[in-house]
XYZ file of C-alpha atoms in Angstrom:
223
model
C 0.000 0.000 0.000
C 1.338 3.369 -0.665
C 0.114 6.865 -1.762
C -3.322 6.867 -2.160
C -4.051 3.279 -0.209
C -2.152 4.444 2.735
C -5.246 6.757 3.376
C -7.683 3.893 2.915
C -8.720 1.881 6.135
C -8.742 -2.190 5.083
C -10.433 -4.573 7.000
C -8.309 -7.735 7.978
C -10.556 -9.742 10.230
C -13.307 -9.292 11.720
C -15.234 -11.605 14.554
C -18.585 -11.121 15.870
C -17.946 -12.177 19.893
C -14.791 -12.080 21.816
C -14.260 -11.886 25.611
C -12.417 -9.034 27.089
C -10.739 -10.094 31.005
C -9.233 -7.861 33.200
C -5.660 -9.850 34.068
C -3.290 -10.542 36.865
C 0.103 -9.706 36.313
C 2.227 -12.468 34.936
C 3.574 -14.765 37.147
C 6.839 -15.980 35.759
C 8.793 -14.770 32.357
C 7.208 -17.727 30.184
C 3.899 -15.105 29.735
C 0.240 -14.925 30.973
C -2.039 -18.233 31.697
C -5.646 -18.020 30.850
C -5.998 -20.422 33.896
C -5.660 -17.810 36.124
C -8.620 -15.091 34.543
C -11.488 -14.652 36.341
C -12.717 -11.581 35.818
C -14.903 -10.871 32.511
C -15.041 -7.364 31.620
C -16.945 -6.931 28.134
C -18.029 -9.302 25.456
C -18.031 -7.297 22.214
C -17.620 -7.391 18.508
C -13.661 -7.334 17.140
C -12.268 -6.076 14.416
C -9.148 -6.179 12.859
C -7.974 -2.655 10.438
C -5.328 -1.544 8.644
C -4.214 1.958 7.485
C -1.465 2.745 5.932
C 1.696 1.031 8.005
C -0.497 0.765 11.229
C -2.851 -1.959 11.986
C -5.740 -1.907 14.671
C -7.285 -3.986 16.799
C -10.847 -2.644 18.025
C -13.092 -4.244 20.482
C -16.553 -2.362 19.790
C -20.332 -2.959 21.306
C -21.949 -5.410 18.847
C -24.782 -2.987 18.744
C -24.408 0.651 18.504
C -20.085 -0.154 17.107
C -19.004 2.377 20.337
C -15.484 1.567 21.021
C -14.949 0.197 24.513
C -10.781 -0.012 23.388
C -8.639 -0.368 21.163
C -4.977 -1.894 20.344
C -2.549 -0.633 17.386
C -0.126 -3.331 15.899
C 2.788 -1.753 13.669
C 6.830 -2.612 13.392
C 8.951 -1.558 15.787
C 8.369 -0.234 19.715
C 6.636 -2.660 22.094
C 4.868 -6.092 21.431
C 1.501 -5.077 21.354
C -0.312 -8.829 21.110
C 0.904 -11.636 22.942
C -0.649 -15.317 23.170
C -1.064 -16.942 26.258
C 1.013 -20.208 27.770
C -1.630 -22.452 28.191
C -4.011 -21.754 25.400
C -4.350 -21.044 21.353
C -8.106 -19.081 22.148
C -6.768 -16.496 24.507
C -3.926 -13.250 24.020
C -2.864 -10.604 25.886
C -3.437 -7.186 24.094
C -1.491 -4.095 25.076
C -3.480 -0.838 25.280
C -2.687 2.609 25.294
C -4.949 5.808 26.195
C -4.656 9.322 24.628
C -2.169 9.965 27.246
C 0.741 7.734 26.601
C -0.421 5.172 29.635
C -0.746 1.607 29.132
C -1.757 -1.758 30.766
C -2.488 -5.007 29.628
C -6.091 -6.520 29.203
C -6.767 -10.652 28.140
C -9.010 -11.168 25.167
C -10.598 -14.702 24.093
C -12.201 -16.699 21.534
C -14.940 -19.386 22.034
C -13.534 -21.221 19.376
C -10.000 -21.859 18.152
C -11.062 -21.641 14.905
C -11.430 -17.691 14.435
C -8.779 -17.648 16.910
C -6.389 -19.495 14.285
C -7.622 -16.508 11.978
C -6.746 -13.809 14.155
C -3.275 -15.075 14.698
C -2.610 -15.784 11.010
C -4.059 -12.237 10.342
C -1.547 -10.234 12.682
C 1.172 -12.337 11.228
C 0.165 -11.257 7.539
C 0.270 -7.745 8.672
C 3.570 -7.727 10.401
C 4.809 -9.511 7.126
C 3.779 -6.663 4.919
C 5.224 -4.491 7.266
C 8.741 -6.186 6.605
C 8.339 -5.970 2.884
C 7.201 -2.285 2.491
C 10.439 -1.351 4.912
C 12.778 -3.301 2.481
C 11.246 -1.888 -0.493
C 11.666 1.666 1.153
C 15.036 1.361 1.937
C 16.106 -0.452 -1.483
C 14.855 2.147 -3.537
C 16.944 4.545 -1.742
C 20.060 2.743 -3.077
C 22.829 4.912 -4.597
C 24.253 2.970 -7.723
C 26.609 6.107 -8.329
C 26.408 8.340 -11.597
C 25.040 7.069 -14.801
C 27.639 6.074 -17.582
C 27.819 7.135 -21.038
C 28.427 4.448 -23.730
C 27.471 5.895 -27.076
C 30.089 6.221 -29.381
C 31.795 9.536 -29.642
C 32.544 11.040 -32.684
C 35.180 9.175 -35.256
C 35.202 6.284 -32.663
C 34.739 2.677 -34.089
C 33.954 -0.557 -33.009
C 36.560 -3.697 -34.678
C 34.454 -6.659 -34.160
C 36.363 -10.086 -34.895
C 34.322 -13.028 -36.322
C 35.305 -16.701 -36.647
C 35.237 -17.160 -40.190
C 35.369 -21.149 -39.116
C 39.063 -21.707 -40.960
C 39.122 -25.396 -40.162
C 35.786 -25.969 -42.818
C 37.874 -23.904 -45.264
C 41.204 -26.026 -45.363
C 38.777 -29.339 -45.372
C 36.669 -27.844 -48.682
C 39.945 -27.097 -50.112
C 41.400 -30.285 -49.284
C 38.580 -32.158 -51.205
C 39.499 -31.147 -54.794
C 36.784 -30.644 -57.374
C 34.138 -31.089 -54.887
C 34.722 -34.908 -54.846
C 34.127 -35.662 -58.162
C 35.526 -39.254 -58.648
C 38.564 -39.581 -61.363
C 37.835 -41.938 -64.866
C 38.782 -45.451 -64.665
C 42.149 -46.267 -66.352
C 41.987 -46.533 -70.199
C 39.520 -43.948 -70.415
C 35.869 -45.058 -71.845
C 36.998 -46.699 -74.842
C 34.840 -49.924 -74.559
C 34.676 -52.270 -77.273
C 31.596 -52.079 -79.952
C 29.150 -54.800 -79.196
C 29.002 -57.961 -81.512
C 26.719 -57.059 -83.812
C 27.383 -53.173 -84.071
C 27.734 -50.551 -86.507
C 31.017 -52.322 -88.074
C 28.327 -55.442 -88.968
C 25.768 -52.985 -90.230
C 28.484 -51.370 -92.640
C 29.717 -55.366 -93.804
C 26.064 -56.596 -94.436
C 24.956 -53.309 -96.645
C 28.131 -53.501 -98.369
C 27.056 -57.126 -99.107
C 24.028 -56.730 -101.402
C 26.213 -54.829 -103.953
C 28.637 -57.396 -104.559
C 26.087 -60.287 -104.845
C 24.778 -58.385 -107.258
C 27.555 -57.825 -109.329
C 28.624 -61.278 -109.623
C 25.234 -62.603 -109.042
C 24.667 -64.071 -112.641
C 27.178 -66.523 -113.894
C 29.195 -66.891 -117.741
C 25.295 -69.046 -118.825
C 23.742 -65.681 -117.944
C 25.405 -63.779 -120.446
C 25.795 -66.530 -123.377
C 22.310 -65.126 -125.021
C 24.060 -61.361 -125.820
C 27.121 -62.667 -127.335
């Protein structure tokens, strides 16, 4: 929350009953038992705000909303809620009036379960506490004065590439591509039986039978 939210009130949790004791003073360092309360000041409605970085806990009437008292939870200073030894329904709350006086009053739950979710919503609080105080101071960082890299007049940039030499010496290694050399004796295979040379022999053929295709008998009627 920040700017505008800050001046927002949020509700956190709210319960419709809890009981408000007047306490003894704490026997030992361990904390406050809920053993020992006896006396039962107020039974009213709670409820749980936040504003800004300051969370409140107000115990009104369930009827008209009056405030019979209230508790502020916020980082730093004092603990201001406190649970009990003996119990997970019961805490001790630490009020304050206008003046600057305090004293300490015990507060309970009928049930653990809304007591769970009173717990759990003091906890979130405090938690976003933590994180807006880190955020605050990190953006207060100094990271010194900006830097100029653009390139000044007449400067230049050499940039070296790898023109991948080894491929080069291996393509020029390989020859003509890896074209595959001629056979020895070149491509002079022999004509076929049967070829052009027996086509020339057989047409030359014809012209001789014909020349000396009629014997001396032939001829003995023109003498």
């Amino acid at each position: 929350m920040s700017g505008f939210d800050d001046e927002l009130e949020h509700l956190l949790f709210m319960h419709r009953e809890v009981l408000v004791y007047k306490i003894p003073p704490a026997i030992d360092a361990k904390g406050h038992r809920a053993a020992d309360w006896r006396d039962m000041i107020f039974t009213g409605r709670l409820r749980f705000v936040g504003k800004g970085p300051t969370g409140t806990i107000r115990i009104e009437d369930p009827n008209s909303g009056e405030l019979f008292v209230a508790c502020q939870v916020k980082a730093g200073g004092p603990k201001t809620v406190d649970p009990v030894t003996d119990s997970s329904r019961y805490f001790v709350l630490r009020v304050e009036n206008d003046s600057g006086n305090h004293a300490y009053i015990g507060m309970g739950f009928n049930d653990r379960g809304p007591a769970f979710d009173f717990s759990a919503a003091i906890q979130d609080h405090m938690k976003y506490l933590e994180r807006k105080e880190k955020a605050e101071q990190g953006s207060g960082i100094d990271f010194g004065p900006s830097r100029d890299l653009s390139l000044k007049q007449g400067e230049t940039i050499t940039v070296k590439l790898n023109t991948g030499g080894g491929s080069s010496r291996r393509r020029q290694g390989g020859g003509d591509g890896g074209a595959l050399a001629p056979p020895p004796g070149g491509l002079g295979l022999a004509p076929p039986p049967g070829g052009a040379g027996g086509r020339r022999r057989r047409q030359q053929e014809p012209a001789q039978q014909q020349s000396s295709g009629f014997g001396n008998d032939d001829w003995s009627g023109f003498q």
